[in-house]
């Protein structure tokens, strides 16, 4: 059943809204997403409707070697 649900929406376009405000926990960066259709699909797959982090678009993740804070709000990639 899970395999059938995994491919059920494979070629379907699903619309969603997202915030342009980047959210971070200092390591991961993402944009919050809202979509009732995606919430419905999660439930259909046996997942909780809204997970711990909600729906989101992941922008990236810093590794320990990447982190270099130049101020509380400005982070640069130290590999450049």
PDB file of C-alpha atoms in Angstrom:
ATOM      1  CA  UNK A   1       0.000   0.000   0.000  1.00  0.00           C
ATOM      2  CA  UNK A   2       2.815   2.416   0.894  1.00  0.00           C
ATOM      3  CA  UNK A   3       4.485   1.930  -2.517  1.00  0.00           C
ATOM      4  CA  UNK A   4       1.188   2.707  -4.257  1.00  0.00           C
ATOM      5  CA  UNK A   5       0.774   5.921  -2.279  1.00  0.00           C
ATOM      6  CA  UNK A   6       4.396   6.897  -2.859  1.00  0.00           C
ATOM      7  CA  UNK A   7       3.848   6.961  -6.649  1.00  0.00           C
ATOM      8  CA  UNK A   8       0.201   8.089  -6.629  1.00  0.00           C
ATOM      9  CA  UNK A   9       1.131  11.790  -6.794  1.00  0.00           C
ATOM     10  CA  UNK A  10       4.368  11.350  -8.750  1.00  0.00           C
ATOM     11  CA  UNK A  11       3.323  13.352 -11.853  1.00  0.00           C
ATOM     12  CA  UNK A  12       0.774  15.610 -10.158  1.00  0.00           C
ATOM     13  CA  UNK A  13       1.343  19.316  -9.687  1.00  0.00           C
ATOM     14  CA  UNK A  14       0.598  20.337  -6.123  1.00  0.00           C
ATOM     15  CA  UNK A  15       0.225  24.001  -5.301  1.00  0.00           C
ATOM     16  CA  UNK A  16       1.495  25.429  -2.039  1.00  0.00           C
ATOM     17  CA  UNK A  17       2.178  28.783  -0.426  1.00  0.00           C
ATOM     18  CA  UNK A  18       5.460  29.604   1.232  1.00  0.00           C
ATOM     19  CA  UNK A  19       6.922  32.393   3.279  1.00  0.00           C
ATOM     20  CA  UNK A  20       9.832  34.425   1.945  1.00  0.00           C
ATOM     21  CA  UNK A  21      11.206  34.681   5.490  1.00  0.00           C
ATOM     22  CA  UNK A  22      14.101  32.291   6.045  1.00  0.00           C
ATOM     23  CA  UNK A  23      13.847  30.301   9.282  1.00  0.00           C
ATOM     24  CA  UNK A  24      16.915  28.813  10.928  1.00  0.00           C
ATOM     25  CA  UNK A  25      17.982  26.940  14.003  1.00  0.00           C
ATOM     26  CA  UNK A  26      21.596  27.982  13.403  1.00  0.00           C
ATOM     27  CA  UNK A  27      22.393  24.875  11.378  1.00  0.00           C
ATOM     28  CA  UNK A  28      19.420  24.283   9.062  1.00  0.00           C
ATOM     29  CA  UNK A  29      17.706  26.932   6.919  1.00  0.00           C
ATOM     30  CA  UNK A  30      14.186  26.596   5.489  1.00  0.00           C
ATOM     31  CA  UNK A  31      11.070  28.366   4.252  1.00  0.00           C
ATOM     32  CA  UNK A  32       7.740  27.537   5.930  1.00  0.00           C
ATOM     33  CA  UNK A  33       5.131  26.029   3.566  1.00  0.00           C
ATOM     34  CA  UNK A  34       1.327  25.877   3.782  1.00  0.00           C
ATOM     35  CA  UNK A  35      -0.704  23.413   1.709  1.00  0.00           C
ATOM     36  CA  UNK A  36      -3.908  21.709   2.735  1.00  0.00           C
ATOM     37  CA  UNK A  37      -3.382  19.239  -0.117  1.00  0.00           C
ATOM     38  CA  UNK A  38       0.051  18.249   1.221  1.00  0.00           C
ATOM     39  CA  UNK A  39      -1.412  17.866   4.716  1.00  0.00           C
ATOM     40  CA  UNK A  40      -4.071  15.554   3.218  1.00  0.00           C
ATOM     41  CA  UNK A  41      -1.400  13.496   1.441  1.00  0.00           C
ATOM     42  CA  UNK A  42       0.589  13.146   4.687  1.00  0.00           C
ATOM     43  CA  UNK A  43      -2.510  11.806   6.447  1.00  0.00           C
ATOM     44  CA  UNK A  44      -3.232   9.448   3.563  1.00  0.00           C
ATOM     45  CA  UNK A  45       0.294   8.046   3.960  1.00  0.00           C
ATOM     46  CA  UNK A  46      -0.284   7.437   7.668  1.00  0.00           C
ATOM     47  CA  UNK A  47       1.802  10.408   8.833  1.00  0.00           C
ATOM     48  CA  UNK A  48       0.679  13.067  11.267  1.00  0.00           C
ATOM     49  CA  UNK A  49      -0.995  15.966   9.502  1.00  0.00           C
ATOM     50  CA  UNK A  50       1.474  18.527  10.814  1.00  0.00           C
ATOM     51  CA  UNK A  51       4.863  17.182  11.858  1.00  0.00           C
ATOM     52  CA  UNK A  52       7.280  18.646  14.373  1.00  0.00           C
ATOM     53  CA  UNK A  53       8.710  21.135  11.865  1.00  0.00           C
ATOM     54  CA  UNK A  54       5.610  21.569   9.736  1.00  0.00           C
ATOM     55  CA  UNK A  55       5.828  21.661   5.974  1.00  0.00           C
ATOM     56  CA  UNK A  56       8.944  23.427   4.722  1.00  0.00           C
ATOM     57  CA  UNK A  57      11.351  23.864   1.825  1.00  0.00           C
ATOM     58  CA  UNK A  58      14.878  23.124   2.947  1.00  0.00           C
ATOM     59  CA  UNK A  59      17.391  25.674   1.704  1.00  0.00           C
ATOM     60  CA  UNK A  60      20.492  24.142   3.202  1.00  0.00           C
ATOM     61  CA  UNK A  61      22.452  22.947   6.183  1.00  0.00           C
ATOM     62  CA  UNK A  62      25.758  24.113   7.607  1.00  0.00           C
ATOM     63  CA  UNK A  63      28.344  21.635   8.754  1.00  0.00           C
ATOM     64  CA  UNK A  64      30.529  22.470  11.779  1.00  0.00           C
ATOM     65  CA  UNK A  65      33.369  23.600   9.492  1.00  0.00           C
ATOM     66  CA  UNK A  66      31.062  26.012   7.619  1.00  0.00           C
ATOM     67  CA  UNK A  67      29.974  28.029  10.641  1.00  0.00           C
ATOM     68  CA  UNK A  68      31.544  31.426  11.110  1.00  0.00           C
ATOM     69  CA  UNK A  69      29.369  34.052  12.777  1.00  0.00           C
ATOM     70  CA  UNK A  70      30.416  37.645  12.147  1.00  0.00           C
ATOM     71  CA  UNK A  71      27.548  39.027  14.240  1.00  0.00           C
ATOM     72  CA  UNK A  72      24.466  37.507  15.887  1.00  0.00           C
ATOM     73  CA  UNK A  73      22.520  37.846  12.621  1.00  0.00           C
ATOM     74  CA  UNK A  74      25.172  37.459   9.920  1.00  0.00           C
ATOM     75  CA  UNK A  75      26.667  34.118   9.030  1.00  0.00           C
ATOM     76  CA  UNK A  76      29.296  33.597   6.353  1.00  0.00           C
ATOM     77  CA  UNK A  77      30.616  30.447   4.771  1.00  0.00           C
ATOM     78  CA  UNK A  78      34.168  30.050   6.027  1.00  0.00           C
ATOM     79  CA  UNK A  79      35.174  27.881   3.032  1.00  0.00           C
ATOM     80  CA  UNK A  80      35.122  30.844   0.632  1.00  0.00           C
TER      81      UNK A  80
END
